[in-house]
Coordinates of C-alpha atoms and ligand atoms in Angstrom, one line a residue:
X1 CA 121.8 107.2 87.4
X2 CA 122.6 105.7 90.6
X3 CA 124.7 102.3 90.6
X4 CA 121.9 99.6 90.8
X5 CA 123.6 98.0 94.3
X6 CA 122.8 101.6 95.5
X7 CA 118.9 101.3 94.5
X8 CA 116.7 100.9 97.3
X9 CA 114.6 97.5 98.2
X10 CA 111.1 97.7 96.8
X11 CA 108.4 96.2 99.5
X12 CA 105.1 95.8 98.4
X13 CA 102.4 96.3 101.5
X14 CA 99.4 94.6 100.7
X15 CA 95.7 94.3 101.8
X16 CA 92.2 94.5 100.7
X17 CA 91.9 98.2 101.7
X18 CA 93.3 100.7 103.7
X19 CA 94.4 98.4 107.0
X20 CA 97.2 97.1 105.8
X21 CA 98.4 101.0 106.3
X22 CA 98.8 100.1 110.0
X23 CA 101.8 97.9 108.8
X24 CA 103.3 99.9 106.4
X25 CA 103.6 102.5 108.9
X26 CA 105.3 100.1 111.6
X27 CA 107.5 98.4 108.0
X28 CA 108.7 102.3 107.1
X29 CA 109.7 102.9 110.4
X30 CA 112.0 100.1 110.8
X31 CA 113.2 100.3 107.1
X32 CA 112.9 103.8 106.3
X33 CA 115.2 103.3 103.5
X34 CA 113.3 101.2 101.4
X35 CA 110.9 102.2 98.5
X36 CA 107.0 101.6 99.3
X37 CA 104.4 100.3 97.2
X38 CA 101.1 100.1 98.8
X39 CA 98.6 98.1 97.0
X40 CA 94.7 97.8 98.2
X41 CA 92.3 95.5 96.3
X42 CA 89.4 97.7 97.0
X43 CA 87.5 96.1 93.9
X44 CA 87.2 93.0 95.9
X45 CA 86.5 94.8 99.1
X46 CA 85.9 93.3 102.1
X47 CA 87.7 90.2 102.0
X48 CA 86.2 89.1 105.0
X49 CA 82.8 87.8 102.8
X50 CA 84.7 86.1 100.1
X51 CA 85.0 82.0 100.4
X52 CA 88.5 80.5 100.9
X53 CA 88.8 79.1 97.2
X54 CA 87.3 82.9 95.7
X55 CA 90.2 84.5 98.0
X56 CA 93.0 82.1 97.2
X57 CA 91.9 82.5 93.4
X58 CA 91.8 86.5 93.8
X59 CA 94.7 87.1 95.7
X60 CA 96.8 84.8 93.3
X61 CA 95.6 87.1 90.2
X62 CA 96.2 90.3 91.7
X63 CA 99.4 89.4 92.8
X64 CA 100.8 88.1 89.5
X65 CA 100.4 91.6 87.8
X66 CA 101.5 93.7 90.9
X67 CA 104.9 91.2 91.0
X68 CA 105.1 91.5 87.2
X69 CA 104.5 95.6 87.0
X70 CA 106.6 96.3 90.3
X71 CA 109.1 93.1 90.9
X72 CA 109.1 93.9 94.6
X73 CA 111.9 92.3 96.7
X74 CA 109.5 91.7 99.5
X75 CA 105.9 91.4 100.1
X76 CA 103.9 91.7 103.2
X77 CA 100.3 90.6 103.2
X78 CA 99.0 92.9 105.7
X79 CA 95.7 91.4 106.1
X80 CA 94.7 88.5 108.6
X81 CA 91.7 87.4 106.3
X82 CA 94.0 86.7 103.1
X83 CA 97.2 85.7 105.4
X84 CA 95.4 82.6 107.0
X85 CA 94.8 81.2 103.5
X86 CA 96.4 82.2 101.1
X87 CA 100.6 82.4 102.1
X88 CA 100.7 78.4 101.2
X89 CA 99.5 79.0 97.6
X90 CA 101.6 82.4 97.3
X91 CA 105.0 81.0 98.2
X92 CA 104.2 78.1 96.1
X93 CA 103.4 80.3 92.8
X94 CA 106.2 82.9 93.4
X95 CA 109.7 83.0 94.4
X96 CA 109.2 86.6 96.0
X97 CA 109.3 86.1 99.8
X98 CA 106.3 86.5 101.5
X99 CA 105.8 88.3 105.4
X100 CA 102.0 87.5 106.4
X101 CA 100.1 88.9 109.3
X102 CA 97.9 86.3 111.8
X103 CA 96.3 86.8 114.7
X104 CA 98.9 87.5 117.9
X105 CA 97.1 84.5 120.1
X106 CA 100.9 83.8 121.6
X107 CA 101.6 87.2 122.9
X108 CA 98.1 87.4 124.0
X109 CA 98.3 83.9 126.0
X110 CA 101.4 85.0 127.5
X111 CA 99.7 88.5 128.5
X112 CA 96.6 88.1 130.1
X113 CA 96.2 87.7 133.8
X114 CA 92.3 87.0 133.6
X115 CA 92.7 84.0 131.3
X116 CA 90.2 85.8 129.1
X117 CA 91.2 86.9 125.7
X118 CA 88.9 88.1 123.1
X119 CA 90.0 87.6 119.2
X120 CA 88.4 90.2 117.2
X121 CA 88.7 89.6 113.3
X122 CA 86.7 89.5 110.5
X123 CA 84.4 87.1 109.7
X124 CA 86.8 85.5 107.8
X125 CA 89.6 85.2 110.1
X126 CA 87.4 83.5 112.9
X127 CA 85.7 80.9 110.7
X128 CA 89.4 80.1 109.4
X129 CA 91.3 76.5 110.7
X130 CA 94.1 78.2 110.6
X131 CA 93.0 80.5 113.4
X132 CA 91.8 77.8 115.8
X133 CA 94.8 75.9 115.2
X134 CA 96.5 78.9 116.8
X135 CA 94.3 79.3 119.8
X136 CA 94.6 75.0 120.3
X137 CA 98.6 75.5 120.2
X138 CA 99.1 78.8 122.0
X139 CA 96.1 79.3 124.1
X140 CA 95.0 76.4 125.6
X141 CA 95.0 77.2 129.2
X142 CA 92.8 80.8 128.5
X143 CA 89.3 81.1 127.2
X144 CA 89.5 82.7 123.7
X145 CA 86.4 84.6 122.5
X146 CA 86.3 84.5 118.7
X147 CA 84.4 87.6 117.8
X148 CA 83.9 88.4 113.7
X149 CA 82.6 91.8 113.2
X150 CA 80.9 92.6 110.2
X151 CA 81.3 96.0 110.2
X152 CA 84.1 97.3 111.5
X153 CA 86.4 97.1 108.6
X154 CA 84.1 99.4 106.6
X155 CA 83.9 102.1 109.5
X156 CA 87.6 101.8 109.4
X157 CA 88.0 102.5 105.8
X158 CA 84.9 105.3 106.1
X159 CA 86.8 107.0 108.8
X160 CA 90.1 107.1 106.6
X161 CA 87.9 108.5 104.0
X162 CA 86.2 111.5 105.8
X163 CA 83.3 109.9 107.0
X164 CA 81.8 110.2 110.8
X165 CA 80.8 106.4 112.5
X166 CA 79.1 107.0 115.4
X167 CA 80.2 105.6 118.6
X168 CA 77.5 103.6 119.6
X169 CA 78.1 101.8 116.2
X170 CA 81.4 101.3 117.0
X171 CA 80.4 100.0 120.5
X172 CA 77.9 97.6 119.2
X173 CA 81.1 95.9 117.1
X174 CA 83.2 95.6 120.2
X175 CA 81.0 95.1 122.8
X176 CA 81.1 90.9 122.5
X177 CA 84.7 91.2 123.0
X178 CA 83.9 92.0 126.6
X179 CA 83.1 89.0 129.0
X180 CA 83.0 89.2 132.8
X181 CA 82.5 86.2 134.9
X182 CA 80.5 85.4 137.7
X183 CA 83.9 85.0 139.9
X184 CA 84.9 88.2 139.2
X185 CA 87.4 87.9 136.1
X186 CA 87.0 90.1 133.0
X187 CA 88.5 89.8 130.0
X188 CA 91.9 91.6 130.0
X189 CA 93.6 91.3 126.4
X190 CA 92.2 92.1 123.2
X191 CA 93.7 90.7 119.7
X192 CA 93.4 93.5 116.9
X193 CA 93.2 90.8 114.3
X194 CA 92.3 92.7 111.5
X195 CA 94.8 95.6 110.2
X196 CA 91.9 98.0 109.8
X197 CA 91.4 97.9 113.5
X198 CA 94.1 99.9 114.5
X199 CA 92.9 102.6 112.6
X200 CA 90.3 103.0 115.2
X201 CA 92.0 102.1 118.3
X202 CA 91.7 105.6 120.1
X203 CA 87.7 105.1 120.1
X204 CA 88.3 101.6 121.2
X205 CA 90.3 102.6 124.2
X206 CA 87.7 105.4 124.6
X207 CA 84.5 103.0 124.0
X208 CA 85.5 99.9 126.2
X209 CA 83.9 99.2 129.3
X210 CA 86.8 98.6 131.1
X211 CA 90.2 99.1 130.2
X212 CA 92.2 96.2 128.1
X213 CA 95.7 95.3 126.4
X214 CA 94.5 95.5 122.8
X215 CA 97.5 93.5 120.6
X216 CA 98.5 94.7 117.2
X217 CA 100.6 92.5 115.7
X218 CA 102.3 95.2 112.9
X219 CA 105.3 95.9 115.5
X220 CA 106.5 91.9 115.1
X221 CA 105.5 92.2 111.3
X222 CA 108.3 95.0 111.2
X223 CA 110.5 93.0 113.2
X224 CA 110.2 89.8 111.0
X225 CA 110.5 92.1 107.6
X226 CA 114.0 93.1 109.3
X227 CA 115.3 89.8 109.8
X228 CA 114.6 89.0 106.3
X229 CA 116.0 92.2 104.6
X230 CA 118.4 93.1 107.1
X231 CA 118.7 96.6 109.1
X232 CA 118.1 100.0 106.9
X233 CA 120.6 101.0 104.7
X234 CA 121.9 104.7 105.6
X235 CA 120.2 106.2 102.5
X236 CA 118.3 109.3 103.7
X237 CA 116.9 109.6 99.9
X238 CA 114.3 106.9 99.9
X239 CA 111.7 107.6 97.4
X240 CA 108.1 108.9 98.1
X241 CA 105.6 105.9 97.8
X242 CA 103.1 104.4 95.6
X243 CA 99.9 103.8 96.2
X244 CA 97.9 101.3 93.8
X245 CA 93.8 100.6 94.1
X246 CA 92.6 97.9 92.0
X247 CA 89.1 100.0 91.7
X248 CA 89.4 103.4 92.9
X249 CA 85.9 104.4 93.6
X250 CA 86.3 105.2 96.8
X251 CA 89.3 107.8 96.4
X252 CA 88.4 111.3 97.6
X253 CA 90.4 114.4 98.5
X254 CA 90.5 113.2 102.3
X255 CA 91.6 109.7 101.5
X256 CA 94.6 111.1 99.4
X257 CA 95.6 113.9 101.8
X258 CA 95.7 110.7 104.5
X259 CA 97.5 108.5 101.9
X260 CA 100.3 111.1 101.5
X261 CA 100.3 112.0 105.1
X262 CA 101.7 108.6 105.2
X263 CA 104.2 108.4 102.9
X264 CA 102.0 107.9 99.4
X265 CA 102.2 110.8 97.3
X266 CA 101.2 109.5 94.7
X267 CA 97.9 107.5 93.9
X268 CA 97.1 105.2 91.0
X269 CA 94.1 102.9 89.7
X270 CA 95.2 99.4 88.7
X271 CA 91.8 98.1 87.4
X272 CA 90.8 94.6 88.0
X273 CA 87.4 94.2 88.6
X274 CA 86.3 91.2 90.7
X275 CA 84.7 88.6 88.4
X276 CA 81.9 86.0 89.8
X277 CA 84.1 82.9 89.0
Ligands
DGL301 N1 92.4 93.9 106.5 C1 91.8 92.8 106.7 C2 92.4 92.0 107.9 O1 93.0 92.3 108.2 C3 90.3 92.7 106.4 C4 89.3 93.5 105.9 C5 88.5 93.1 105.1 O2 87.5 91.9 105.3 O3 88.4 92.8 103.9 O4 91.7 90.8 108.1

Protein backbone atom coordinates (compact mmCIF):
# COMPACT_ATOMS: atom_id res chain seq x y z
CA UNK A 1 0.00 0.00 0.00
CA UNK A 2 1.20 3.51 -0.83
CA UNK A 3 1.59 5.95 2.06
CA UNK A 4 -1.39 8.32 2.34
CA UNK A 5 0.60 11.40 1.34
CA UNK A 6 1.30 9.80 -2.06
CA UNK A 7 -2.36 9.29 -2.91
CA UNK A 8 -3.32 11.37 -5.95
CA UNK A 9 -5.83 14.18 -5.37
CA UNK A 10 -9.38 13.29 -6.40
CA UNK A 11 -11.06 15.72 -8.80
CA UNK A 12 -14.77 15.43 -9.45
CA UNK A 13 -15.96 16.93 -12.75
CA UNK A 14 -19.72 17.36 -12.77
CA UNK A 15 -22.31 18.17 -15.44
CA UNK A 16 -25.91 17.38 -16.33
CA UNK A 17 -24.63 15.07 -19.04
CA UNK A 18 -21.63 14.59 -21.29
CA UNK A 19 -20.67 18.22 -21.90
CA UNK A 20 -18.34 18.34 -18.92
CA UNK A 21 -16.11 15.85 -20.74
CA UNK A 22 -14.76 18.83 -22.71
CA UNK A 23 -13.67 20.38 -19.42
CA UNK A 24 -12.38 17.08 -18.02
CA UNK A 25 -10.07 16.81 -21.03
CA UNK A 26 -8.44 20.17 -20.33
CA UNK A 27 -8.23 19.66 -16.57
CA UNK A 28 -6.67 16.23 -17.04
CA UNK A 29 -4.07 17.72 -19.37
CA UNK A 30 -3.16 20.25 -16.67
CA UNK A 31 -3.18 17.71 -13.79
CA UNK A 32 -2.50 14.29 -15.34
CA UNK A 33 -1.48 12.92 -11.94
CA UNK A 34 -4.96 13.32 -10.35
CA UNK A 35 -7.65 10.66 -9.92
CA UNK A 36 -10.75 11.62 -11.91
CA UNK A 37 -14.37 11.04 -11.23
CA UNK A 38 -16.81 12.25 -13.87
CA UNK A 39 -20.42 12.59 -12.77
CA UNK A 40 -23.29 13.11 -15.22
CA UNK A 41 -26.64 13.95 -13.67
CA UNK A 42 -28.37 12.48 -16.68
CA UNK A 43 -31.50 11.64 -14.67
CA UNK A 44 -32.15 15.40 -14.62
CA UNK A 45 -30.83 16.24 -18.12
CA UNK A 46 -31.24 18.82 -19.59
CA UNK A 47 -30.63 21.36 -16.82
CA UNK A 48 -31.62 24.10 -19.29
CA UNK A 49 -35.30 23.31 -18.73
CA UNK A 50 -35.26 23.41 -14.88
CA UNK A 51 -36.31 26.50 -12.95
CA UNK A 52 -33.57 28.15 -10.86
CA UNK A 53 -34.94 26.90 -7.48
CA UNK A 54 -35.36 23.36 -8.91
CA UNK A 55 -31.83 23.40 -10.25
CA UNK A 56 -30.26 24.62 -6.99
CA UNK A 57 -32.14 21.96 -5.01
CA UNK A 58 -31.21 19.22 -7.48
CA UNK A 59 -27.49 20.01 -7.61
CA UNK A 60 -27.28 20.23 -3.79
CA UNK A 61 -28.96 16.83 -3.44
CA UNK A 62 -26.73 15.11 -5.99
CA UNK A 63 -23.58 16.78 -4.68
CA UNK A 64 -24.40 15.72 -1.12
CA UNK A 65 -24.35 12.10 -2.25
CA UNK A 66 -21.31 12.34 -4.53
CA UNK A 67 -19.20 14.09 -1.89
CA UNK A 68 -20.23 11.59 0.79
CA UNK A 69 -19.37 8.66 -1.49
CA UNK A 70 -16.17 9.88 -3.13
CA UNK A 71 -14.66 12.63 -0.92
CA UNK A 72 -13.24 14.71 -3.79
CA UNK A 73 -10.48 17.24 -3.05
CA UNK A 74 -11.99 19.64 -5.58
CA UNK A 75 -15.17 19.78 -7.65
CA UNK A 76 -15.49 21.36 -11.08
CA UNK A 77 -19.07 22.31 -11.92
CA UNK A 78 -18.52 21.83 -15.64
CA UNK A 79 -21.87 23.30 -16.55
CA UNK A 80 -22.71 26.94 -17.27
CA UNK A 81 -26.42 26.38 -16.66
CA UNK A 82 -25.66 25.22 -13.11
CA UNK A 83 -22.63 27.40 -12.31
CA UNK A 84 -24.50 30.63 -13.12
CA UNK A 85 -26.94 29.92 -10.29
CA UNK A 86 -25.78 27.23 -7.81
CA UNK A 87 -22.21 28.12 -6.85
CA UNK A 88 -23.11 30.32 -3.82
CA UNK A 89 -25.33 27.56 -2.36
CA UNK A 90 -22.67 24.89 -2.94
CA UNK A 91 -19.96 26.99 -1.31
CA UNK A 92 -22.21 27.65 1.65
CA UNK A 93 -23.08 23.96 2.13
CA UNK A 94 -19.74 22.21 1.54
CA UNK A 95 -16.15 22.90 2.55
CA UNK A 96 -14.84 21.28 -0.66
CA UNK A 97 -13.53 23.90 -3.12
CA UNK A 98 -15.68 24.41 -6.24
CA UNK A 99 -14.59 25.76 -9.62
CA UNK A 100 -17.41 26.83 -11.92
CA UNK A 101 -17.72 27.41 -15.66
CA UNK A 102 -19.38 30.67 -16.71
CA UNK A 103 -19.76 32.40 -20.09
CA UNK A 104 -16.41 33.74 -21.38
CA UNK A 105 -17.70 37.28 -21.96
CA UNK A 106 -14.53 39.05 -20.86
CA UNK A 107 -12.17 37.38 -23.39
CA UNK A 108 -14.84 37.74 -26.08
CA UNK A 109 -15.03 41.49 -25.53
CA UNK A 110 -11.23 41.70 -25.66
CA UNK A 111 -11.09 39.74 -28.94
CA UNK A 112 -13.86 41.20 -31.06
CA UNK A 113 -12.94 43.66 -33.79
CA UNK A 114 -16.45 44.24 -35.14
CA UNK A 115 -18.01 44.71 -31.68
CA UNK A 116 -20.60 42.02 -32.49
CA UNK A 117 -20.36 39.05 -30.13
CA UNK A 118 -22.77 36.14 -29.69
CA UNK A 119 -23.21 34.01 -26.63
CA UNK A 120 -24.53 30.56 -27.49
CA UNK A 121 -25.94 28.79 -24.43
CA UNK A 122 -28.90 26.93 -22.98
CA UNK A 123 -32.14 28.86 -22.46
CA UNK A 124 -31.36 28.70 -18.72
CA UNK A 125 -27.94 30.36 -19.04
CA UNK A 126 -29.13 33.17 -21.31
CA UNK A 127 -31.96 33.97 -18.87
CA UNK A 128 -29.67 34.26 -15.81
CA UNK A 129 -29.16 37.60 -14.06
CA UNK A 130 -25.55 36.42 -13.62
CA UNK A 131 -25.03 36.24 -17.40
CA UNK A 132 -26.64 39.64 -18.00
CA UNK A 133 -24.47 41.17 -15.26
CA UNK A 134 -21.35 39.70 -16.89
CA UNK A 135 -22.33 41.34 -20.18
CA UNK A 136 -22.95 44.69 -18.46
CA UNK A 137 -19.67 44.56 -16.53
CA UNK A 138 -17.31 43.29 -19.23
CA UNK A 139 -18.85 43.92 -22.65
CA UNK A 140 -20.59 47.27 -22.31
CA UNK A 141 -18.88 48.52 -25.48
CA UNK A 142 -20.04 45.53 -27.58
CA UNK A 143 -23.37 44.32 -28.89
CA UNK A 144 -23.85 40.88 -27.35
CA UNK A 145 -26.55 38.61 -28.79
CA UNK A 146 -27.76 36.05 -26.26
CA UNK A 147 -28.71 32.95 -28.25
CA UNK A 148 -30.55 30.29 -26.27
CA UNK A 149 -30.48 26.87 -27.93
CA UNK A 150 -33.12 24.35 -26.92
CA UNK A 151 -31.61 21.40 -28.81
CA UNK A 152 -27.84 21.60 -29.13
CA UNK A 153 -26.92 19.92 -25.83
CA UNK A 154 -29.17 17.01 -26.76
CA UNK A 155 -27.59 16.82 -30.23
CA UNK A 156 -24.12 16.65 -28.68
CA UNK A 157 -25.27 13.81 -26.42
CA UNK A 158 -26.76 11.94 -29.38
CA UNK A 159 -23.56 12.20 -31.43
CA UNK A 160 -21.50 10.99 -28.48
CA UNK A 161 -23.74 7.93 -28.20
CA UNK A 162 -23.19 7.12 -31.88
CA UNK A 163 -26.28 8.74 -33.49
CA UNK A 164 -25.98 11.15 -36.43
CA UNK A 165 -27.48 14.63 -36.26
CA UNK A 166 -28.20 16.31 -39.61
CA UNK A 167 -26.18 19.39 -40.59
CA UNK A 168 -29.42 21.29 -41.18
CA UNK A 169 -30.51 20.69 -37.57
CA UNK A 170 -27.21 21.98 -36.20
CA UNK A 171 -27.18 24.96 -38.54
CA UNK A 172 -30.69 25.95 -37.42
CA UNK A 173 -29.40 26.21 -33.82
CA UNK A 174 -26.26 28.22 -34.55
CA UNK A 175 -27.62 30.48 -37.35
CA UNK A 176 -29.03 33.14 -34.92
CA UNK A 177 -25.45 33.75 -33.72
CA UNK A 178 -24.50 35.26 -37.06
CA UNK A 179 -25.41 38.93 -37.30
CA UNK A 180 -24.58 41.09 -40.31
CA UNK A 181 -25.14 44.86 -40.22
CA UNK A 182 -25.74 47.33 -43.02
CA UNK A 183 -22.40 49.01 -42.31
CA UNK A 184 -20.70 45.70 -43.18
CA UNK A 185 -19.89 44.62 -39.62
CA UNK A 186 -20.43 40.95 -38.85
CA UNK A 187 -20.30 38.83 -35.71
CA UNK A 188 -16.70 37.75 -35.27
CA UNK A 189 -16.69 36.02 -31.84
CA UNK A 190 -19.04 33.34 -30.48
CA UNK A 191 -18.82 32.21 -26.84
CA UNK A 192 -19.44 28.50 -26.38
CA UNK A 193 -21.34 28.97 -23.14
CA UNK A 194 -22.52 25.40 -22.67
CA UNK A 195 -19.90 22.72 -22.09
CA UNK A 196 -21.65 20.41 -24.53
CA UNK A 197 -20.97 22.67 -27.49
CA UNK A 198 -17.21 22.10 -27.95
CA UNK A 199 -18.18 18.46 -28.65
CA UNK A 200 -19.73 19.78 -31.89
CA UNK A 201 -17.10 22.43 -32.66
CA UNK A 202 -15.84 20.90 -35.92
CA UNK A 203 -19.44 20.85 -37.21
CA UNK A 204 -19.96 24.47 -36.16
CA UNK A 205 -16.78 25.50 -37.97
CA UNK A 206 -17.84 23.71 -41.12
CA UNK A 207 -21.42 25.00 -41.08
CA UNK A 208 -20.78 28.61 -40.02
CA UNK A 209 -21.88 31.16 -42.68
CA UNK A 210 -18.50 32.87 -42.18
CA UNK A 211 -15.47 32.15 -39.99
CA UNK A 212 -15.61 33.40 -36.41
CA UNK A 213 -13.53 32.82 -33.27
CA UNK A 214 -15.27 30.28 -31.05
CA UNK A 215 -14.28 30.71 -27.39
CA UNK A 216 -14.24 27.59 -25.21
CA UNK A 217 -13.60 28.49 -21.54
CA UNK A 218 -12.27 25.00 -20.64
CA UNK A 219 -8.52 25.86 -20.82
CA UNK A 220 -9.13 28.77 -18.42
CA UNK A 221 -10.93 26.40 -16.04
CA UNK A 222 -7.94 24.06 -16.12
CA UNK A 223 -5.65 26.96 -15.22
CA UNK A 224 -7.91 27.83 -12.28
CA UNK A 225 -7.72 24.23 -11.04
CA UNK A 226 -3.91 24.39 -11.13
CA UNK A 227 -4.00 27.71 -9.25
CA UNK A 228 -6.01 26.07 -6.49
CA UNK A 229 -4.36 22.64 -6.39
CA UNK A 230 -0.83 23.42 -7.52
CA UNK A 231 1.28 22.01 -10.36
CA UNK A 232 1.12 18.25 -11.06
CA UNK A 233 3.19 15.88 -8.99
CA UNK A 234 5.51 13.56 -10.86
CA UNK A 235 3.26 10.49 -10.53
CA UNK A 236 2.96 8.51 -13.76
CA UNK A 237 0.65 5.89 -12.25
CA UNK A 238 -2.52 7.98 -11.96
CA UNK A 239 -5.50 5.63 -11.70
CA UNK A 240 -8.12 5.14 -14.44
CA UNK A 241 -11.10 7.45 -14.11
CA UNK A 242 -14.61 6.49 -13.10
CA UNK A 243 -17.83 7.76 -14.74
CA UNK A 244 -20.95 7.99 -12.59
CA UNK A 245 -24.42 8.41 -14.11
CA UNK A 246 -27.51 9.24 -12.05
CA UNK A 247 -29.84 7.66 -14.62
CA UNK A 248 -27.86 5.62 -17.09
CA UNK A 249 -30.65 5.14 -19.65
CA UNK A 250 -28.48 6.42 -22.52
CA UNK A 251 -25.53 4.15 -21.78
CA UNK A 252 -24.60 2.02 -24.78
CA UNK A 253 -21.45 0.50 -26.22
CA UNK A 254 -20.60 3.54 -28.41
CA UNK A 255 -20.77 5.77 -25.36
CA UNK A 256 -18.76 3.33 -23.23
CA UNK A 257 -16.04 3.40 -25.92
CA UNK A 258 -16.12 7.21 -26.04
CA UNK A 259 -15.80 7.38 -22.25
CA UNK A 260 -12.93 4.87 -22.21
CA UNK A 261 -11.21 6.98 -24.89
CA UNK A 262 -11.38 9.87 -22.43
CA UNK A 263 -9.78 7.90 -19.61
CA UNK A 264 -13.02 6.79 -17.93
CA UNK A 265 -12.59 3.05 -18.11
CA UNK A 266 -15.28 2.19 -15.57
CA UNK A 267 -18.91 3.33 -15.54
CA UNK A 268 -21.37 3.00 -12.67
CA UNK A 269 -24.96 4.09 -12.15
CA UNK A 270 -25.79 5.77 -8.82
CA UNK A 271 -29.53 5.99 -9.35
CA UNK A 272 -30.87 9.40 -8.29
CA UNK A 273 -34.21 9.97 -10.01
CA UNK A 274 -35.40 13.55 -10.41
CA UNK A 275 -38.41 14.06 -8.15
CA UNK A 276 -41.21 16.47 -9.07
CA UNK A 277 -40.84 18.87 -6.05
N1 LIG B 1 -23.54 21.36 -20.21
C1 LIG B 1 -24.48 22.26 -19.66
C2 LIG B 1 -23.95 23.70 -19.68
O1 LIG B 1 -22.75 23.93 -19.73
C3 LIG B 1 -25.91 22.30 -20.08
C4 LIG B 1 -26.71 21.23 -20.69
C5 LIG B 1 -28.11 21.11 -20.07
O2 LIG B 1 -29.05 21.88 -20.41
O3 LIG B 1 -28.23 20.25 -19.21
O4 LIG B 1 -24.70 24.64 -19.61
